[in-house]
Short mmCIF file of C-alpha atoms in Angstrom, two decimals:
data_model
loop_
_atom_site.label_atom_id
_atom_site.label_comp_id
_atom_site.label_asym_id
_atom_site.label_seq_id
_atom_site.Cartn_x
_atom_site.Cartn_y
_atom_site.Cartn_z
CA MET H 1 -45.31 12.21 -19.15
CA ALA H 2 -44.35 9.69 -16.53
CA LEU H 3 -42.48 10.97 -13.52
CA SER H 4 -39.44 8.95 -14.41
CA ASN H 5 -39.46 10.38 -17.91
CA ILE H 6 -39.72 13.89 -16.50
CA GLY H 7 -36.84 13.08 -14.28
CA ASN H 8 -34.86 11.77 -17.20
CA PHE H 9 -35.73 14.83 -19.25
CA ILE H 10 -34.64 17.18 -16.45
CA SER H 11 -31.54 15.10 -15.97
CA GLN H 12 -30.78 15.29 -19.68
CA LYS H 13 -31.31 19.03 -19.66
CA LYS H 14 -28.97 19.37 -16.69
CA ALA H 15 -26.44 17.22 -18.47
CA ILE H 16 -26.70 19.29 -21.65
CA ARG H 17 -26.45 22.51 -19.64
CA THR H 18 -23.43 21.21 -17.80
CA LEU H 19 -21.84 20.10 -21.03
CA VAL H 20 -22.44 23.48 -22.62
CA ILE H 21 -21.01 25.34 -19.69
CA LEU H 22 -18.12 22.93 -19.47
CA SER H 23 -17.46 23.42 -23.16
CA ILE H 24 -17.37 27.18 -22.65
CA VAL H 25 -14.94 26.76 -19.80
CA LEU H 26 -12.82 24.47 -21.92
CA VAL H 27 -12.77 26.97 -24.76
CA MET H 28 -11.75 29.69 -22.31
CA LEU H 29 -9.05 27.44 -20.92
CA LEU H 30 -7.70 26.63 -24.33
CA ALA H 31 -7.82 30.26 -25.33
CA GLY H 32 -5.86 31.32 -22.28
CA PHE H 33 -8.79 33.33 -21.00
CA THR H 34 -8.00 35.84 -18.30
CA PRO H 35 -10.87 37.37 -16.43
CA GLY H 36 -11.22 41.09 -16.15
CA SER H 37 -9.22 43.76 -17.77
CA ALA H 38 -5.65 42.62 -17.83
CA ALA H 39 -4.44 46.12 -18.56
CA SER H 40 -5.26 47.26 -15.04
CA PHE H 41 -3.66 44.36 -13.28
CA PRO H 42 -0.16 44.52 -11.90
CA SER H 43 2.00 41.96 -13.62
CA THR H 44 5.62 40.98 -13.56
CA THR H 45 8.32 39.71 -15.83
CA ILE H 46 11.51 37.96 -14.80
CA VAL H 47 14.43 39.87 -16.26
CA SER H 48 17.37 37.84 -15.06
CA VAL H 49 18.48 35.42 -12.43
CA ASN H 50 21.76 35.12 -10.57
CA LYS H 51 21.54 31.56 -9.37
CA ASP H 52 21.08 31.24 -5.63
CA VAL H 53 21.86 34.95 -5.26
CA SER H 54 19.22 37.24 -6.72
CA VAL H 55 16.49 37.75 -9.24
CA THR H 56 15.78 40.88 -11.22
CA ILE H 57 12.15 41.45 -12.00
CA SER H 58 10.18 44.17 -13.73
CA GLY H 59 6.60 45.11 -13.10
CA ILE H 60 3.89 47.08 -14.85
CA ASN H 61 0.54 48.43 -13.70
CA PHE H 62 1.63 48.55 -10.09
CA PRO H 63 -0.37 51.28 -8.27
CA ALA H 64 2.21 54.04 -7.89
CA ASP H 65 1.19 55.09 -4.41
CA GLN H 66 1.31 51.70 -2.77
CA THR H 67 3.97 49.77 -0.94
CA PHE H 68 4.33 46.11 -1.82
CA THR H 69 5.89 43.48 0.37
CA VAL H 70 8.02 41.12 -1.66
CA ARG H 71 8.26 37.48 -0.67
CA MET H 72 9.92 34.39 -2.07
CA GLY H 73 8.81 30.88 -1.34
CA ALA H 74 8.96 27.36 -2.61
CA PHE H 75 7.65 26.76 -6.10
CA GLY H 76 3.97 26.02 -6.05
CA THR H 77 3.19 28.16 -3.04
CA LEU H 78 2.53 31.27 -5.13
CA GLY H 79 4.86 32.94 -2.65
CA VAL H 80 2.17 32.88 0.04
CA GLY H 81 3.83 32.82 3.45
CA GLY H 82 7.23 33.09 1.86
CA THR H 83 10.34 34.80 3.18
CA VAL H 84 10.15 38.58 2.99
CA VAL H 85 12.98 39.69 0.71
CA GLY H 86 12.19 43.36 0.40
CA THR H 87 9.61 45.94 -0.52
CA LYS H 88 8.59 47.76 -3.60
CA GLU H 89 8.19 51.36 -2.49
CA PRO H 90 5.74 53.93 -3.93
CA SER H 91 7.06 55.81 -6.91
CA SER H 92 5.94 58.17 -9.60
CA SER H 93 5.69 55.38 -12.11
CA THR H 94 3.55 52.26 -12.29
CA SER H 95 6.47 50.39 -13.79
CA PHE H 96 9.65 49.34 -12.11
CA THR H 97 12.62 47.03 -12.29
CA ALA H 98 14.21 45.77 -9.11
CA THR H 99 16.54 43.08 -7.86
CA TYR H 100 15.81 40.95 -4.81
CA ASN H 101 18.12 38.55 -3.04
CA ILE H 102 17.23 34.92 -2.87
CA PRO H 103 16.92 33.92 0.80
CA ALA H 104 19.24 31.29 2.20
CA SER H 105 16.35 28.92 2.78
CA LEU H 106 15.73 28.71 -0.96
CA VAL H 107 19.32 28.32 -2.11
CA GLY H 108 19.45 25.17 -4.16
CA ALA H 109 15.83 25.22 -5.22
CA SER H 110 15.35 24.74 -8.95
CA LYS H 111 12.31 26.98 -9.11
CA ILE H 112 11.21 29.74 -6.77
CA ALA H 113 7.98 31.66 -6.37
CA ILE H 114 8.02 35.41 -5.88
CA ARG H 115 5.09 37.50 -4.71
CA PHE H 116 4.15 41.16 -4.31
CA ASP H 117 1.35 42.15 -1.90
CA SER H 118 0.08 45.58 -0.99
CA PRO H 119 -2.09 46.36 2.06
CA GLN H 120 -4.74 47.63 -0.33
CA GLY H 121 -5.22 44.15 -1.72
CA TYR H 122 -3.21 44.27 -4.92
CA TYR H 123 -0.94 41.36 -5.52
CA ALA H 124 1.04 39.68 -8.21
CA TYR H 125 3.00 36.51 -8.19
CA ASP H 126 5.33 34.78 -10.50
CA PHE H 127 8.06 32.17 -10.44
CA PHE H 128 11.48 31.84 -11.90
CA ILE H 129 13.91 29.10 -12.66
CA ASN H 130 16.89 29.48 -10.38
CA ASN H 131 19.29 29.22 -13.28
CA PRO H 132 20.58 32.14 -15.36
CA SER H 133 20.51 30.27 -18.66
CA ALA H 134 16.85 29.49 -18.28
CA ALA H 135 15.70 32.89 -17.08
CA THR H 136 15.40 34.47 -20.50
CA ALA H 137 14.04 31.49 -22.35
CA THR H 138 11.20 32.35 -24.65
CA THR H 139 9.50 29.02 -24.43
CA GLY H 140 8.82 26.56 -21.72
CA PRO H 141 8.04 27.19 -18.12
CA THR H 142 10.53 29.96 -17.51
CA LYS H 143 8.06 32.65 -16.79
CA THR H 144 4.39 32.73 -16.09
CA PRO H 145 2.48 35.96 -16.00
CA GLY H 146 1.24 35.79 -12.47
CA PRO H 147 -2.50 35.85 -12.11
CA THR H 148 -3.25 39.15 -10.46
CA LYS H 149 -6.21 40.94 -9.03
CA THR H 150 -7.64 44.30 -8.32
CA PRO H 151 -9.41 44.87 -5.06
CA GLY H 152 -13.14 44.60 -5.19
CA PRO H 153 -16.06 42.44 -4.36
CA THR H 154 -16.13 40.57 -7.61
CA ASN H 155 -15.72 36.90 -7.08
CA THR H 156 -14.72 35.60 -10.42
CA PRO H 157 -14.29 31.90 -10.77
CA GLY H 158 -10.99 32.23 -12.49
CA PRO H 159 -10.30 29.50 -14.97
CA SER H 160 -6.98 27.83 -14.86
CA PRO H 161 -4.12 29.52 -16.69
CA THR H 162 -3.39 28.76 -20.25
CA PRO H 163 -2.80 25.04 -20.55
CA LYS H 164 0.51 23.92 -21.81
CA PRO H 165 1.74 20.53 -22.87
CA THR H 166 1.81 18.01 -20.11
CA SER H 167 5.13 18.24 -18.41
CA ALA H 168 7.49 15.33 -18.46
CA TYR H 169 7.65 13.11 -15.44
CA LYS H 170 9.84 14.78 -12.90
CA GLY H 171 10.59 11.93 -10.57
CA PRO H 172 8.86 10.24 -7.69
CA ILE H 173 7.16 11.99 -4.83
CA PRO H 174 9.00 11.50 -1.57
CA THR H 175 6.85 9.73 0.97
CA ILE H 176 6.99 8.49 4.56
CA ASN H 177 5.75 5.35 6.20
CA ILE H 178 5.12 4.94 9.88
CA VAL H 179 6.62 1.64 10.85
CA GLY H 180 6.34 1.60 14.58
CA VAL H 181 4.97 3.38 17.61
CA GLN H 182 5.80 3.19 21.27
CA LYS H 183 2.79 4.60 23.01
CA GLY H 184 3.43 8.04 24.36
CA THR H 185 7.12 7.65 23.74
CA SER H 186 8.22 7.52 20.14
CA VAL H 187 7.27 6.95 16.55
CA SER H 188 9.47 5.31 13.91
CA ILE H 189 9.29 6.36 10.32
CA VAL H 190 10.95 5.33 7.09
CA THR H 191 11.21 7.68 4.17
CA LYS H 192 11.06 6.66 0.56
CA ASP H 193 12.46 8.51 -2.47
CA TYR H 194 13.55 11.39 -0.30
CA PRO H 195 15.68 14.03 -1.98
CA ALA H 196 19.35 14.19 -1.01
CA GLY H 197 21.05 16.81 1.05
CA GLN H 198 18.13 18.43 2.75
CA THR H 199 17.22 19.02 6.33
CA PHE H 200 13.61 18.38 7.19
CA THR H 201 12.02 19.84 10.25
CA VAL H 202 9.92 17.19 11.95
CA ARG H 203 6.82 18.11 13.93
CA ILE H 204 4.28 16.13 15.86
CA GLY H 205 0.89 17.65 16.48
CA GLU H 206 -2.74 16.97 17.12
CA TYR H 207 -4.57 14.61 14.82
CA GLY H 208 -6.24 16.40 11.97
CA THR H 209 -3.76 19.27 11.86
CA LEU H 210 -1.51 17.62 9.27
CA GLY H 211 1.23 18.41 11.77
CA ILE H 212 1.09 22.09 10.89
CA GLY H 213 2.17 24.12 13.88
CA GLY H 214 3.04 21.00 15.81
CA THR H 215 5.87 20.60 18.29
CA VAL H 216 9.26 20.38 16.65
CA VAL H 217 10.63 16.99 17.67
CA GLY H 218 13.80 17.02 15.63
CA THR H 219 15.23 17.15 12.19
CA LEU H 220 15.87 14.58 9.53
CA ASN H 221 18.89 15.04 7.34
CA SER H 222 18.22 13.26 4.12
CA GLY H 223 21.92 12.67 3.37
CA ALA H 224 22.20 10.73 0.15
CA GLY H 225 18.43 10.59 -0.03
CA GLY H 226 16.12 7.66 -0.57
CA ALA H 227 15.12 5.56 2.40
CA ILE H 228 15.98 6.92 5.79
CA ALA H 229 14.83 5.44 9.04
CA GLN H 230 14.53 7.62 12.09
CA ILE H 231 12.77 7.66 15.42
CA PHE H 232 11.20 10.71 16.96
CA SER H 233 10.04 11.26 20.49
CA ILE H 234 6.41 12.06 21.10
CA PRO H 235 6.13 15.37 22.98
CA ALA H 236 5.12 14.92 26.56
CA ALA H 237 2.16 17.24 26.09
CA LEU H 238 0.77 14.88 23.46
CA ALA H 239 1.75 11.60 25.04
CA ASP H 240 -1.79 10.74 26.08
CA ARG H 241 -3.45 11.44 22.73
CA ALA H 242 -5.03 8.53 20.92
CA LYS H 243 -3.98 9.80 17.49
CA LEU H 244 -1.26 12.16 16.39
CA SER H 245 0.00 13.80 13.24
CA ILE H 246 3.61 13.87 12.12
CA ARG H 247 4.97 16.18 9.49
CA LEU H 248 8.30 16.71 7.73
CA ASP H 249 9.05 19.94 5.91
CA SER H 250 12.08 21.08 3.98
CA PRO H 251 12.72 24.70 3.00
CA LEU H 252 12.69 23.76 -0.66
CA GLY H 253 9.07 22.75 -0.80
CA TYR H 254 9.17 19.07 0.05
CA TYR H 255 6.83 17.90 2.74
CA SER H 256 5.15 14.77 3.97
CA TYR H 257 2.62 14.20 6.68
CA ASP H 258 0.75 11.30 8.08
CA TRP H 259 -0.96 10.27 11.27
CA PHE H 260 -0.72 7.35 13.62
CA ASN H 261 -2.52 5.69 16.48
CA ASN H 262 -0.56 6.36 19.62
CA ASP H 263 -0.26 2.77 20.62
CA ALA H 264 2.09 -0.06 19.90
CA SER H 265 -0.18 -1.81 17.46
CA PHE H 266 0.15 0.85 14.81
CA GLY H 267 2.47 0.53 11.89
CA THR H 268 2.90 -0.46 8.29
CA SER H 269 2.53 -4.16 8.84
CA SER H 270 -0.67 -5.68 10.16
CA ALA H 271 1.37 -7.16 12.95
CA THR H 272 3.61 -4.21 13.46
CA ALA H 273 5.05 -3.44 16.81
CA THR H 274 2.55 -5.41 18.76
CA MET H 275 3.81 -6.35 22.14
CA THR H 276 1.65 -9.30 23.04
CA ALA H 277 3.18 -10.73 26.12
CA THR H 278 2.76 -14.44 26.54
CA PRO H 279 4.35 -15.28 29.84
CA GLY H 280 3.93 -18.95 29.44
CA ALA H 281 5.40 -19.25 26.03
CA THR H 282 7.65 -22.13 25.43
CA PRO H 283 11.07 -21.35 24.07
CA THR H 284 11.36 -22.42 20.50
CA LEU H 285 14.59 -22.83 18.67
CA ALA H 286 14.14 -22.14 15.03
CA PRO H 287 16.18 -23.83 12.37
CA THR H 288 19.59 -22.50 11.65
CA ALA H 289 19.84 -20.01 8.89
CA THR H 290 20.90 -21.20 5.52
CA PRO H 291 23.13 -18.57 3.94
CA GLY H 292 22.18 -18.01 0.39
CA GLY H 293 18.62 -19.06 0.94
CA PRO H 294 16.23 -17.12 -1.19
CA THR H 295 13.62 -16.58 1.46
CA LEU H 296 13.32 -15.24 4.92
CA THR H 297 14.76 -17.83 7.18
CA PRO H 298 14.20 -17.98 10.90
CA THR H 299 17.41 -18.56 12.71
CA ILE H 300 18.48 -19.72 16.10
CA MET H 301 19.15 -17.23 18.84
CA PRO H 302 21.99 -17.65 21.25
CA THR H 303 21.65 -17.67 24.99
CA ALA H 304 22.68 -14.96 27.37
CA GLY H 305 25.84 -13.13 26.57
CA PRO H 306 28.23 -10.83 28.35
CA THR H 307 26.87 -9.57 31.58
CA THR H 308 26.25 -5.97 32.32
CA THR H 309 23.02 -6.63 34.09
CA GLY H 310 22.05 -9.72 35.92
CA PRO H 311 19.72 -12.50 34.95
CA VAL H 312 16.02 -12.28 35.64
CA ALA H 313 14.98 -14.41 38.56
CA GLY H 314 12.61 -17.18 37.58
CA TYR H 315 13.20 -16.80 33.88
CA VAL H 316 14.38 -19.88 32.08
CA GLY H 317 15.28 -20.64 28.53
CA ILE H 318 16.58 -18.31 25.89
CA PRO H 319 15.08 -15.42 23.95
CA THR H 320 14.71 -16.07 20.25
CA PHE H 321 13.18 -14.35 17.30
CA SER H 322 12.49 -15.16 13.66
CA ILE H 323 12.07 -12.92 10.65
CA SER H 324 8.44 -12.58 9.67
CA SER H 325 8.69 -10.25 6.72
CA VAL H 326 10.82 -7.63 5.06
CA VAL H 327 10.08 -4.55 3.05
CA LYS H 328 13.18 -3.97 1.03
CA ASP H 329 15.27 -1.06 2.34
CA GLN H 330 12.46 -0.05 4.61
CA SER H 331 11.60 -2.36 7.43
CA VAL H 332 11.78 -5.81 8.92
CA THR H 333 9.20 -7.50 11.07
CA ILE H 334 10.27 -10.00 13.66
CA SER H 335 8.42 -12.53 15.78
CA ALA H 336 9.99 -12.98 19.17
CA VAL H 337 9.39 -15.70 21.74
CA ASN H 338 10.41 -16.34 25.32
CA PHE H 339 11.80 -12.92 26.01
CA PRO H 340 12.53 -12.28 29.68
CA PRO H 341 10.18 -9.87 31.45
CA GLY H 342 11.00 -6.31 32.39
CA GLN H 343 14.01 -5.91 30.18
CA VAL H 344 14.91 -3.09 27.82
CA PHE H 345 16.41 -4.46 24.67
CA THR H 346 18.37 -2.29 22.30
CA VAL H 347 17.61 -3.13 18.67
CA ARG H 348 20.55 -2.90 16.31
CA MET H 349 21.13 -3.64 12.67
CA GLY H 350 24.45 -4.15 10.98
CA ALA H 351 26.17 -5.73 8.05
CA PHE H 352 25.61 -9.41 7.44
CA GLY H 353 28.11 -11.48 9.35
CA THR H 354 28.47 -9.06 12.25
CA MET H 355 25.63 -10.59 14.23
CA GLY H 356 24.51 -7.02 14.66
CA VAL H 357 27.28 -6.33 17.17
CA GLY H 358 28.03 -2.63 17.18
CA GLY H 359 25.33 -2.06 14.58
CA THR H 360 23.16 0.99 14.12
CA THR H 361 20.81 1.50 17.03
CA ILE H 362 17.29 1.38 15.75
CA THR H 363 15.25 1.69 18.90
CA THR H 364 14.73 0.13 22.27
CA VAL H 365 11.95 -2.22 23.17
CA ASN H 366 10.72 -3.05 26.62
CA SER H 367 9.82 -6.67 26.95
CA GLY H 368 7.10 -5.87 29.45
CA ALA H 369 5.66 -9.03 30.89
CA GLY H 370 7.99 -11.00 28.69
CA GLY H 371 7.13 -13.82 26.37
CA SER H 372 6.23 -13.31 22.72
CA PHE H 373 5.81 -10.26 20.60
CA THR H 374 6.06 -9.10 17.05
CA ALA H 375 7.60 -5.79 16.04
CA THR H 376 8.64 -3.94 12.95
CA TYR H 377 11.81 -1.91 12.77
CA PRO H 378 13.02 0.49 10.10
CA ILE H 379 16.11 -0.43 8.12
CA PRO H 380 18.65 2.37 8.50
CA ALA H 381 19.73 4.24 5.41
CA ALA H 382 23.30 3.06 5.86
CA LEU H 383 22.21 -0.52 5.27
CA ALA H 384 19.70 0.11 2.52
CA GLY H 385 20.79 -1.61 -0.64
CA GLY H 386 22.51 -4.43 1.17
CA SER H 387 21.38 -7.90 0.21
CA ARG H 388 21.54 -9.32 3.74
CA ILE H 389 21.35 -7.51 7.04
CA ALA H 390 21.96 -8.61 10.61
CA ILE H 391 19.58 -7.64 13.38
CA ARG H 392 20.25 -7.88 17.08
CA LEU H 393 18.32 -7.36 20.28
CA GLU H 394 20.41 -7.05 23.42
CA THR H 395 20.23 -5.93 27.00
CA GLY H 396 23.86 -6.43 27.87
CA TYR H 397 23.02 -9.73 29.47
CA TYR H 398 20.51 -11.26 27.16
CA TYR H 399 20.85 -11.04 23.48
CA ALA H 400 19.48 -12.57 20.32
CA TYR H 401 20.38 -12.01 16.74
CA ASN H 402 19.33 -13.03 13.30
CA TRP H 403 19.67 -11.92 9.73
CA PHE H 404 17.39 -11.43 6.78
CA TRP H 405 17.37 -11.05 3.05
CA ASN H 406 16.76 -7.41 2.22
CA ASN H 407 14.17 -8.04 -0.44
CA MET I 1 -1.98 2.07 5.58
CA VAL I 2 -4.64 4.37 6.98
CA THR I 3 -7.69 2.38 7.80
CA ASN I 4 -9.30 4.11 10.71
CA THR I 5 -12.51 6.00 10.37
CA PRO I 6 -11.72 9.67 10.64
CA ALA I 7 -12.74 11.17 13.88
CA ALA I 8 -12.66 14.74 12.73
CA ILE I 9 -14.46 16.42 9.92
CA ASP I 10 -13.03 19.46 8.25
CA VAL I 11 -15.35 21.61 6.29
CA THR I 12 -13.74 24.95 6.89
CA PRO I 13 -13.20 26.83 3.69
CA ALA I 14 -9.51 27.30 3.18
CA VAL I 15 -9.68 30.29 0.94
CA SER I 16 -11.85 33.30 0.56
CA ASP I 17 -12.62 35.80 -2.12
CA ASN I 18 -11.11 34.97 -5.43
CA LYS I 19 -7.60 34.17 -4.39
CA TYR I 20 -6.43 30.91 -5.82
CA PRO I 21 -5.31 28.51 -3.08
CA SER I 22 -1.60 28.27 -2.61
CA THR I 23 -1.19 24.74 -1.34
CA PRO I 24 -2.36 21.35 -2.55
CA GLU I 25 -4.42 20.93 0.60
CA GLU I 26 -6.18 24.23 0.06
CA VAL I 27 -6.93 23.24 -3.51
CA ILE I 28 -8.50 20.01 -2.27
CA ARG I 29 -10.56 21.83 0.31
CA SER I 30 -11.73 24.41 -2.17
CA PHE I 31 -12.58 21.71 -4.68
CA LEU I 32 -14.55 19.61 -2.22
CA ILE I 33 -16.49 22.61 -1.01
CA ALA I 34 -17.36 23.78 -4.50
CA TYR I 35 -17.79 20.54 -6.42
CA PRO I 36 -21.05 19.11 -4.96
CA THR I 37 -23.05 22.21 -5.74
CA ASP I 38 -21.14 23.78 -8.59
CA PRO I 39 -18.97 21.36 -10.56
CA VAL I 40 -18.41 23.94 -13.28
CA TYR I 41 -16.90 26.36 -10.78
CA ALA I 42 -14.80 23.52 -9.37
CA VAL I 43 -13.29 22.93 -12.80
CA GLN I 44 -10.79 25.70 -12.06
CA TYR I 45 -9.08 23.34 -9.60
CA LEU I 46 -8.59 20.64 -12.22
CA SER I 47 -5.67 20.33 -14.59
CA PRO I 48 -6.23 21.10 -18.24
CA SER I 49 -5.42 17.50 -19.10
CA LEU I 50 -8.08 16.20 -16.68
CA VAL I 51 -10.63 18.71 -17.91
CA SER I 52 -10.01 17.68 -21.47
CA LYS I 53 -11.11 14.15 -20.61
CA LEU I 54 -14.39 15.16 -19.04
CA ASP I 55 -17.81 15.17 -20.60
CA ALA I 56 -21.25 15.93 -19.24
CA SER I 57 -21.47 12.55 -17.62
CA SER I 58 -18.03 12.12 -16.21
CA VAL I 59 -17.86 15.63 -14.76
CA SER I 60 -20.50 14.63 -12.27
CA LYS I 61 -18.74 11.42 -11.32
CA LEU I 62 -15.37 12.62 -10.18
CA LEU I 63 -16.10 11.48 -6.65
CA PRO I 64 -17.30 8.04 -5.55
CA ALA I 65 -20.72 9.36 -4.50
CA SER I 66 -22.87 12.25 -5.53
CA GLY I 67 -24.73 14.76 -3.45
CA GLU I 68 -23.74 16.83 -0.50
CA ILE I 69 -20.52 16.12 1.27
CA ALA I 70 -21.04 15.83 4.99
CA GLY I 71 -17.41 16.38 5.72
CA PHE I 72 -13.93 15.36 4.90
CA ILE I 73 -10.56 15.07 6.42
CA ILE I 74 -7.14 15.15 4.87
CA GLU I 75 -5.29 12.15 6.20
CA LYS I 76 -1.95 11.94 4.46
CA GLY I 77 0.00 13.94 1.98
CA ASP I 78 3.28 13.96 0.17
CA THR I 79 4.42 16.91 -1.86
CA SER I 80 7.44 17.78 -3.88
CA ALA I 81 7.73 21.22 -5.34
CA GLU I 82 10.76 20.09 -7.26
CA SER I 83 8.92 17.30 -8.99
CA GLU I 84 5.82 19.48 -9.11
CA LYS I 85 3.65 16.68 -7.83
CA SER I 86 1.57 16.03 -4.78
CA GLU I 87 -0.52 13.16 -3.49
CA ILE I 88 -3.20 13.87 -0.93
CA LEU I 89 -5.25 11.14 0.72
CA THR I 90 -8.63 12.19 2.03
CA ASN I 91 -11.53 10.50 3.69
CA ILE I 92 -14.79 11.95 2.48
CA ALA I 93 -18.10 11.45 4.27
CA PHE I 94 -21.07 11.48 1.93
CA GLN I 95 -24.65 11.22 3.09
CA SER I 96 -24.74 7.45 3.07
CA MET I 97 -21.14 6.38 2.93
CA SER I 98 -17.60 7.44 3.42
CA SER I 99 -14.72 6.76 1.11
CA GLU I 100 -11.00 7.25 0.86
CA VAL I 101 -10.09 9.30 -2.15
CA GLN I 102 -6.60 10.17 -3.30
CA PHE I 103 -6.00 13.35 -5.21
CA ASN I 104 -2.91 13.61 -7.38
CA LEU I 105 -1.96 17.17 -8.13
CA GLU I 106 0.61 18.83 -10.32
CA ILE I 107 1.77 22.36 -10.83
CA VAL I 108 0.60 24.03 -13.99
CA ASP I 109 1.79 27.57 -14.53
CA GLY I 110 2.65 27.95 -10.89
CA ARG I 111 -0.64 26.69 -9.55
CA TRP I 112 -1.49 23.40 -7.92
CA VAL I 113 -4.26 21.68 -9.87
CA ILE I 114 -5.85 18.25 -9.52
CA ASP I 115 -4.71 15.91 -12.22
CA GLN I 116 -6.19 12.67 -11.02
CA ILE I 117 -8.80 11.51 -8.54
CA VAL I 118 -8.56 7.92 -7.39
CA THR I 119 -11.06 6.19 -5.15
CA LYS I 120 -9.29 3.79 -2.86
#
């Protein structure tokens, strides 16, 4: 038999073996197989739920002489690392019924995980729907017998729990985009599909950590939800890192993380936030905006405005910028020319027609050596949904403004 | 958005013993550690709907390359317990190539399981 045929034969045998084993696993999955002797495992049943207040749970097969720590956490965490809500003390019986208060951090969650752990290695976990009417349902996802274990060296590759019909789509996953970075100073993000009314803790940490355990740099209140733009300072201790992680967590189990290069060239757009000073750039006046125009239209920028700081010696002309691109409700990228050197411009956005005067402060940008640059700025949540938005860069002496179609 | 070559490689097992991982990231780690050498064992991290679509051929082609995984890093993730879905972007280094792979997970009976694997 040729070597290749032997190889094919072996390959076919492996494939058949894999298929057979896979079939067995599938059968076990479909049959709701549970490894070991279920009778000796502690297991729980949700008895009732007082929404946002407490849950009553009963357990069987709990070792009578052991103390269990009871935790609640976001759905999907199996209760691992959750908030301690009480203990289940030793008793003369292996069965019990007890009520535990829902911690404040989980108030409002639609589903909550609950977990029992003993120092001897016994554990059980379950989840409940934080809604009294659903707690006693006999069908659906109301209650899942928590996979449990007995202590011991056996390492059983536990098949997944009994499959159930594919759940209906439950909405989009909230995400974040990094839209701008000021090296060692700040990072700008824009959220998408964020849930309403939640406070996210924002952390920045070393690259590769997913932001876990990073320095808390602020919070993000999701307000009405959706797209929210916010800027966070980079911790001084991490200011010199080449890459960093950023993470947003809410108590109800939402989280997002990403990473970014800690330099001004990093962002969503290929030309995002790149400060490429061109001292010799010639001022260019772009055509006047045409209201109602269907596309991004570069517009003319005015000359210096009200003085709070003086003019820059040797600088001539006027700063202008055009709109390069827009991501609806998320960000706008501008291309600026002939900006004076060494000036800190405040970037604002406001309603169309306001010229950005008094608009929401987005960030500040230092013009460095002056000249040309491109940058991307997040569109604030308050302006999301608007068809046209004004954007303004101003120092108090110099200013430029423009507007763009938010699409 | 993420285009850089990962500088760090993470091959640390996230779980031990027979405890099922409690986060989407731990599920991914456990899956990537188990899958190259024992795809049948790794099936426990897949959703029933994904498993039902597999056969002897496709079960060995869940990742863009076969063989040992030299390392991987989790680059980006978005998770919603309320919507019971998670998307985790990884960069996996195989012996002769590296590839970005997105894992879409969902919660089935309280556990995070992989429902889709997409090579970017």
